[in-house]
Amino acid sequence: LSRTRELADGCPIIILTSSDNEQLGLQSVSLGAQDYLVKQNVGNESLVRSIRYAIQRRRSEEQTLRMAAIQDFIATLAHDMSVPLIGTEKLLNGLISSHLGDLNAAQSEALMVMQQANKNQLQLVQRLLEIYRYEVGSDLRRVILDAKAFLLDCVRQFSLAHKIEIDCSFDAPASACHIWGDEEALRTLFSNLLDNALKYSDNDQSISLSAELLDSKLCVRIHNFGKPMPDEVSTGVLSKFWQGVPGKTYVAKTGLGLYLCHRIAQLHQGRITCVSTAEEGTTITVKLPISGLLLSS
């Protein structure tokens, strides 16, 4: 098998043998064989099927390797870009603060525009690094979290930062349940969802967060009133690099924010759904397994 792989690198390989040795079969697959078939157990149809599956598996493996290489490249590029962006931020702060000399009004305005653009790029780079961390399945630092206390703290911090009031409600079972998860990752998830709700809400309407226990899962709903998402938007808004629909109100700059939330929910064996109507507003629901009922990943 090793010699064949050297001569036919990238070609799917099936071992056809008379040796019915399970350990040898497992070792062969671990060394790169696509399948291990015992001659006396193989017919024409099963052999053809095995060949087809081997070709498809090899293609899938190559695609996975290509995607991993792309992700590594993006992460490396984002990391390298963050250093000069942070340096530029410090320099612009110094200039705007007149530490390097007085500025006239036009110069100050131009520098503040540059500073905001630099901040936007830095946030994008940091978001890319976050995406990479969760895409590669970095080990989560899971702890038992009191669901109500954790969500109320997330809301409190967001409210203080944005100087807004958020209505919160919990049913009795949700108030007493716990979730098992990475606190930092879950804070990122709910902070992003609250920020998205604020961004697209009407100024005179409040944002609300509610939680209930439903089918052994904690269902957290973040609701806002605003222009409803069209059906084609609400179904694709959690996709990576979603750019929205041309001419519509909901247009994402990078499509990474909600995808990051979607990925964090997946890593916690949860899911996110979105419902949006003109009458009821927009509700994004996060469903997470509660502690004690979480299946091992």
mmCIF file of N, CA and C in Angstrom, residues 128-211:
data_model
loop_
_atom_site.group_PDB
_atom_site.id
_atom_site.type_symbol
_atom_site.label_atom_id
_atom_site.label_comp_id
_atom_site.label_asym_id
_atom_site.label_seq_id
_atom_site.Cartn_x
_atom_site.Cartn_y
_atom_site.Cartn_z
ATOM 1 N N LEU A 128 -12.574 37.535 11.334
ATOM 2 C CA LEU A 128 -12.015 36.421 10.563
ATOM 3 C C LEU A 128 -11.237 35.461 11.464
ATOM 4 N N LEU A 129 -10.496 36.006 12.400
ATOM 5 C CA LEU A 129 -9.741 35.153 13.326
ATOM 6 C C LEU A 129 -10.695 34.364 14.231
ATOM 7 N N GLU A 130 -11.803 34.996 14.634
ATOM 8 C CA GLU A 130 -12.801 34.276 15.432
ATOM 9 C C GLU A 130 -13.427 33.152 14.621
ATOM 10 N N ILE A 131 -13.760 33.443 13.368
ATOM 11 C CA ILE A 131 -14.341 32.429 12.498
ATOM 12 C C ILE A 131 -13.396 31.244 12.385
ATOM 13 N N TYR A 132 -12.110 31.526 12.168
ATOM 14 C CA TYR A 132 -11.131 30.448 12.006
ATOM 15 C C TYR A 132 -11.076 29.599 13.262
ATOM 16 N N ARG A 133 -11.069 30.236 14.416
ATOM 17 C CA ARG A 133 -10.989 29.494 15.682
ATOM 18 C C ARG A 133 -12.124 28.480 15.804
ATOM 19 N N TYR A 134 -13.340 28.902 15.460
ATOM 20 C CA TYR A 134 -14.474 28.004 15.609
ATOM 21 C C TYR A 134 -14.647 27.064 14.424
ATOM 22 N N GLU A 135 -14.152 27.454 13.253
ATOM 23 C CA GLU A 135 -14.222 26.559 12.098
ATOM 24 C C GLU A 135 -13.357 25.323 12.304
ATOM 25 N N VAL A 136 -12.158 25.500 12.851
ATOM 26 C CA VAL A 136 -11.255 24.368 13.037
ATOM 27 C C VAL A 136 -11.629 23.557 14.267
ATOM 28 N N GLY A 137 -12.691 23.974 14.970
ATOM 29 C CA GLY A 137 -13.150 23.209 16.122
ATOM 30 C C GLY A 137 -12.221 23.265 17.304
ATOM 31 N N SER A 138 -11.653 24.430 17.544
ATOM 32 C CA SER A 138 -10.781 24.577 18.703
ATOM 33 C C SER A 138 -11.515 24.121 19.964
ATOM 34 N N ASP A 139 -10.774 23.516 20.862
ATOM 35 C CA ASP A 139 -11.392 23.010 22.087
ATOM 36 C C ASP A 139 -12.073 24.135 22.836
ATOM 37 N N LEU A 140 -13.334 23.913 23.154
ATOM 38 C CA LEU A 140 -14.085 24.894 23.920
ATOM 39 C C LEU A 140 -13.847 24.659 25.411
ATOM 40 N N ARG A 141 -13.746 25.746 26.146
ATOM 41 C CA ARG A 141 -13.575 25.651 27.598
ATOM 42 C C ARG A 141 -14.975 25.639 28.220
ATOM 43 N N ARG A 142 -15.566 24.467 28.276
ATOM 44 C CA ARG A 142 -16.949 24.333 28.714
ATOM 45 C C ARG A 142 -17.059 24.341 30.239
ATOM 46 N N VAL A 143 -18.057 25.047 30.704
ATOM 47 C CA VAL A 143 -18.382 25.074 32.130
ATOM 48 C C VAL A 143 -19.903 25.025 32.263
ATOM 49 N N ILE A 144 -20.381 24.722 33.469
ATOM 50 C CA ILE A 144 -21.811 24.754 33.731
ATOM 51 C C ILE A 144 -22.220 26.197 34.005
ATOM 52 N N LEU A 145 -23.190 26.693 33.241
ATOM 53 C CA LEU A 145 -23.638 28.082 33.361
ATOM 54 C C LEU A 145 -25.096 28.128 33.791
ATOM 55 N N ASP A 146 -25.387 28.939 34.791
ATOM 56 C CA ASP A 146 -26.770 29.224 35.161
ATOM 57 C C ASP A 146 -27.379 30.037 34.019
ATOM 58 N N ALA A 147 -28.335 29.462 33.311
ATOM 59 C CA ALA A 147 -28.846 30.079 32.079
ATOM 60 C C ALA A 147 -29.390 31.482 32.307
ATOM 61 N N LYS A 148 -30.234 31.650 33.318
ATOM 62 C CA LYS A 148 -30.849 32.960 33.542
ATOM 63 C C LYS A 148 -29.814 33.998 33.939
ATOM 64 N N ALA A 149 -28.940 33.659 34.900
ATOM 65 C CA ALA A 149 -27.930 34.616 35.355
ATOM 66 C C ALA A 149 -26.992 34.995 34.211
ATOM 67 N N PHE A 150 -26.618 34.005 33.396
ATOM 68 C CA PHE A 150 -25.705 34.268 32.277
ATOM 69 C C PHE A 150 -26.349 35.190 31.242
ATOM 70 N N LEU A 151 -27.588 34.893 30.849
ATOM 71 C CA LEU A 151 -28.258 35.713 29.834
ATOM 72 C C LEU A 151 -28.523 37.124 30.340
ATOM 73 N N LEU A 152 -28.925 37.242 31.594
ATOM 74 C CA LEU A 152 -29.158 38.580 32.151
ATOM 75 C C LEU A 152 -27.866 39.392 32.184
ATOM 76 N N ASP A 153 -26.743 38.737 32.453
ATOM 77 C CA ASP A 153 -25.459 39.456 32.465
ATOM 78 C C ASP A 153 -25.080 39.891 31.056
ATOM 79 N N CYS A 154 -25.326 39.030 30.062
ATOM 80 C CA CYS A 154 -25.061 39.409 28.666
ATOM 81 C C CYS A 154 -25.890 40.635 28.285
ATOM 82 N N VAL A 155 -27.168 40.628 28.662
ATOM 83 C CA VAL A 155 -28.058 41.746 28.348
ATOM 84 C C VAL A 155 -27.610 43.007 29.083
ATOM 85 N N ARG A 156 -27.243 42.860 30.355
ATOM 86 C CA ARG A 156 -26.812 44.022 31.148
ATOM 87 C C ARG A 156 -25.597 44.687 30.510
ATOM 88 N N GLN A 157 -24.603 43.892 30.144
ATOM 89 C CA GLN A 157 -23.393 44.460 29.542
ATOM 90 C C GLN A 157 -23.709 45.128 28.211
ATOM 91 N N PHE A 158 -24.567 44.498 27.407
ATOM 92 C CA PHE A 158 -24.926 45.085 26.114
ATOM 93 C C PHE A 158 -25.707 46.379 26.316
ATOM 94 N N SER A 159 -26.614 46.387 27.277
ATOM 95 C CA SER A 159 -27.418 47.580 27.553
ATOM 96 C C SER A 159 -26.557 48.752 28.005
ATOM 97 N N LEU A 160 -25.586 48.473 28.869
ATOM 98 C CA LEU A 160 -24.689 49.529 29.342
ATOM 99 C C LEU A 160 -23.844 50.082 28.200
ATOM 100 N N ALA A 161 -23.363 49.190 27.343
ATOM 101 C CA ALA A 161 -22.499 49.624 26.241
ATOM 102 C C ALA A 161 -23.250 50.467 25.219
ATOM 103 N N HIS A 162 -24.543 50.152 24.993
ATOM 104 C CA HIS A 162 -25.298 50.840 23.943
ATOM 105 C C HIS A 162 -26.357 51.794 24.507
ATOM 106 N N LYS A 163 -26.433 51.868 25.850
ATOM 107 C CA LYS A 163 -27.359 52.793 26.512
ATOM 108 C C LYS A 163 -28.801 52.590 26.037
ATOM 109 N N ILE A 164 -29.248 51.341 26.084
ATOM 110 C CA ILE A 164 -30.631 51.018 25.715
ATOM 111 C C ILE A 164 -31.198 50.057 26.760
ATOM 112 N N GLU A 165 -32.528 49.989 26.791
ATOM 113 C CA GLU A 165 -33.206 49.045 27.665
ATOM 114 C C GLU A 165 -33.670 47.845 26.843
ATOM 115 N N ILE A 166 -33.478 46.651 27.401
ATOM 116 C CA ILE A 166 -33.902 45.420 26.734
ATOM 117 C C ILE A 166 -34.845 44.676 27.678
ATOM 118 N N ASP A 167 -36.041 44.364 27.197
ATOM 119 C CA ASP A 167 -37.010 43.616 27.995
ATOM 120 C C ASP A 167 -36.595 42.150 28.070
ATOM 121 N N CYS A 168 -36.609 41.573 29.268
ATOM 122 C CA CYS A 168 -36.223 40.172 29.466
ATOM 123 C C CYS A 168 -37.340 39.426 30.189
ATOM 124 N N SER A 169 -37.585 38.207 29.773
ATOM 125 C CA SER A 169 -38.571 37.368 30.450
ATOM 126 C C SER A 169 -38.136 35.903 30.354
ATOM 127 N N PHE A 170 -38.393 35.158 31.425
ATOM 128 C CA PHE A 170 -38.042 33.745 31.503
ATOM 129 C C PHE A 170 -39.225 32.972 32.086
ATOM 130 N N ASP A 171 -39.543 31.819 31.498
ATOM 131 C CA ASP A 171 -40.550 31.000 32.160
ATOM 132 C C ASP A 171 -39.888 30.258 33.325
ATOM 133 N N ALA A 172 -40.682 29.661 34.188
ATOM 134 C CA ALA A 172 -40.148 29.059 35.414
ATOM 135 C C ALA A 172 -39.103 27.975 35.157
ATOM 136 N N PRO A 173 -39.322 27.028 34.233
ATOM 137 C CA PRO A 173 -38.290 26.003 33.999
ATOM 138 C C PRO A 173 -36.983 26.593 33.469
ATOM 139 N N ALA A 174 -37.087 27.582 32.575
ATOM 140 C CA ALA A 174 -35.874 28.197 32.021
ATOM 141 C C ALA A 174 -35.098 28.936 33.094
ATOM 142 N N SER A 175 -35.794 29.507 34.066
ATOM 143 C CA SER A 175 -35.116 30.248 35.131
ATOM 144 C C SER A 175 -34.257 29.338 35.997
ATOM 145 N N ALA A 176 -34.590 28.044 36.031
ATOM 146 C CA ALA A 176 -33.879 27.119 36.909
ATOM 147 C C ALA A 176 -32.893 26.214 36.171
ATOM 148 N N CYS A 177 -32.825 26.302 34.844
ATOM 149 C CA CYS A 177 -31.986 25.349 34.106
ATOM 150 C C CYS A 177 -30.568 25.860 33.916
ATOM 151 N N HIS A 178 -29.676 24.949 33.547
ATOM 152 C CA HIS A 178 -28.267 25.249 33.325
ATOM 153 C C HIS A 178 -27.860 24.756 31.939
ATOM 154 N N ILE A 179 -26.872 25.410 31.370
ATOM 155 C CA ILE A 179 -26.318 24.980 30.087
ATOM 156 C C ILE A 179 -24.829 24.715 30.254
ATOM 157 N N TRP A 180 -24.309 23.855 29.416
ATOM 158 C CA TRP A 180 -22.896 23.470 29.464
ATOM 159 C C TRP A 180 -22.220 24.025 28.218
ATOM 160 N N GLY A 181 -21.385 25.036 28.397
ATOM 161 C CA GLY A 181 -20.793 25.634 27.209
ATOM 162 C C GLY A 181 -19.618 26.535 27.520
ATOM 163 N N ASP A 182 -19.020 27.032 26.466
ATOM 164 C CA ASP A 182 -17.903 27.961 26.559
ATOM 165 C C ASP A 182 -18.476 29.363 26.782
ATOM 166 N N GLU A 183 -18.183 29.958 27.940
ATOM 167 C CA GLU A 183 -18.788 31.238 28.296
ATOM 168 C C GLU A 183 -18.413 32.327 27.299
ATOM 169 N N GLU A 184 -17.153 32.395 26.914
ATOM 170 C CA GLU A 184 -16.712 33.437 25.974
ATOM 171 C C GLU A 184 -17.413 33.290 24.626
ATOM 172 N N ALA A 185 -17.495 32.052 24.131
ATOM 173 C CA ALA A 185 -18.135 31.821 22.838
ATOM 174 C C ALA A 185 -19.614 32.177 22.884
ATOM 175 N N LEU A 186 -20.304 31.774 23.939
ATOM 176 C CA LEU A 186 -21.731 32.071 24.049
ATOM 177 C C LEU A 186 -21.989 33.561 24.230
ATOM 178 N N ARG A 187 -21.088 34.260 24.930
ATOM 179 C CA ARG A 187 -21.226 35.719 25.038
ATOM 180 C C ARG A 187 -21.093 36.357 23.656
ATOM 181 N N THR A 188 -20.165 35.870 22.850
ATOM 182 C CA THR A 188 -20.005 36.377 21.491
ATOM 183 C C THR A 188 -21.280 36.144 20.691
ATOM 184 N N LEU A 189 -21.864 34.964 20.827
ATOM 185 C CA LEU A 189 -23.085 34.627 20.098
ATOM 186 C C LEU A 189 -24.211 35.603 20.440
ATOM 187 N N PHE A 190 -24.519 35.762 21.738
ATOM 188 C CA PHE A 190 -25.665 36.590 22.119
ATOM 189 C C PHE A 190 -25.384 38.078 21.918
ATOM 190 N N SER A 191 -24.140 38.494 22.080
ATOM 191 C CA SER A 191 -23.795 39.891 21.825
ATOM 192 C C SER A 191 -24.004 40.236 20.351
ATOM 193 N N ASN A 192 -23.593 39.337 19.454
ATOM 194 C CA ASN A 192 -23.766 39.568 18.026
ATOM 195 C C ASN A 192 -25.248 39.609 17.643
ATOM 196 N N LEU A 193 -26.042 38.708 18.238
ATOM 197 C CA LEU A 193 -27.470 38.680 17.916
ATOM 198 C C LEU A 193 -28.179 39.928 18.430
ATOM 199 N N LEU A 194 -27.823 40.370 19.630
ATOM 200 C CA LEU A 194 -28.414 41.609 20.159
ATOM 201 C C LEU A 194 -28.002 42.806 19.314
ATOM 202 N N ASP A 195 -26.748 42.838 18.881
ATOM 203 C CA ASP A 195 -26.262 43.936 18.040
ATOM 204 C C ASP A 195 -27.003 43.960 16.710
ATOM 205 N N ASN A 196 -27.249 42.787 16.155
ATOM 206 C CA ASN A 196 -27.979 42.703 14.891
ATOM 207 C C ASN A 196 -29.424 43.174 15.069
ATOM 208 N N ALA A 197 -30.036 42.793 16.205
ATOM 209 C CA ALA A 197 -31.409 43.231 16.484
ATOM 210 C C ALA A 197 -31.480 44.744 16.633
ATOM 211 N N LEU A 198 -30.495 45.320 17.301
ATOM 212 C CA LEU A 198 -30.455 46.768 17.482
ATOM 213 C C LEU A 198 -30.258 47.485 16.147
ATOM 214 N N LYS A 199 -29.398 46.932 15.321
ATOM 215 C CA LYS A 199 -29.058 47.571 14.044
ATOM 216 C C LYS A 199 -30.281 47.686 13.132
ATOM 217 N N TYR A 200 -31.167 46.688 13.163
ATOM 218 C CA TYR A 200 -32.291 46.662 12.233
ATOM 219 C C TYR A 200 -33.641 46.948 12.895
ATOM 220 N N SER A 201 -33.631 47.437 14.139
ATOM 221 C CA SER A 201 -34.901 47.724 14.812
ATOM 222 C C SER A 201 -35.327 49.164 14.556
ATOM 223 N N ASP A 202 -36.634 49.404 14.668
ATOM 224 C CA ASP A 202 -37.148 50.775 14.617
ATOM 225 C C ASP A 202 -36.741 51.495 15.896
ATOM 226 N N ASN A 203 -36.442 52.751 15.785
ATOM 227 C CA ASN A 203 -35.951 53.513 16.935
ATOM 228 C C ASN A 203 -36.947 53.568 18.092
ATOM 229 N N ASP A 204 -38.248 53.566 17.766
ATOM 230 C CA ASP A 204 -39.242 53.716 18.816
ATOM 231 C C ASP A 204 -39.760 52.372 19.342
ATOM 232 N N GLN A 205 -39.160 51.286 18.915
ATOM 233 C CA GLN A 205 -39.581 49.970 19.363
ATOM 234 C C GLN A 205 -38.454 49.315 20.159
ATOM 235 N N SER A 206 -38.835 48.546 21.160
ATOM 236 C CA SER A 206 -37.836 47.927 22.037
ATOM 237 C C SER A 206 -37.383 46.577 21.499
ATOM 238 N N ILE A 207 -36.223 46.155 22.002
ATOM 239 C CA ILE A 207 -35.701 44.817 21.742
ATOM 240 C C ILE A 207 -36.029 43.963 22.958
ATOM 241 N N SER A 208 -36.391 42.726 22.740
ATOM 242 C CA SER A 208 -36.706 41.855 23.866
ATOM 243 C C SER A 208 -35.940 40.546 23.760
ATOM 244 N N LEU A 209 -35.663 39.957 24.926
ATOM 245 C CA LEU A 209 -35.063 38.629 25.011
ATOM 246 C C LEU A 209 -35.924 37.794 25.940
ATOM 247 N N SER A 210 -36.321 36.626 25.473
ATOM 248 C CA SER A 210 -37.120 35.731 26.296
ATOM 249 C C SER A 210 -36.538 34.327 26.216
ATOM 250 N N ALA A 211 -36.815 33.534 27.249
ATOM 251 C CA ALA A 211 -36.295 32.171 27.281
ATOM 252 C C ALA A 211 -37.329 31.239 27.873
#
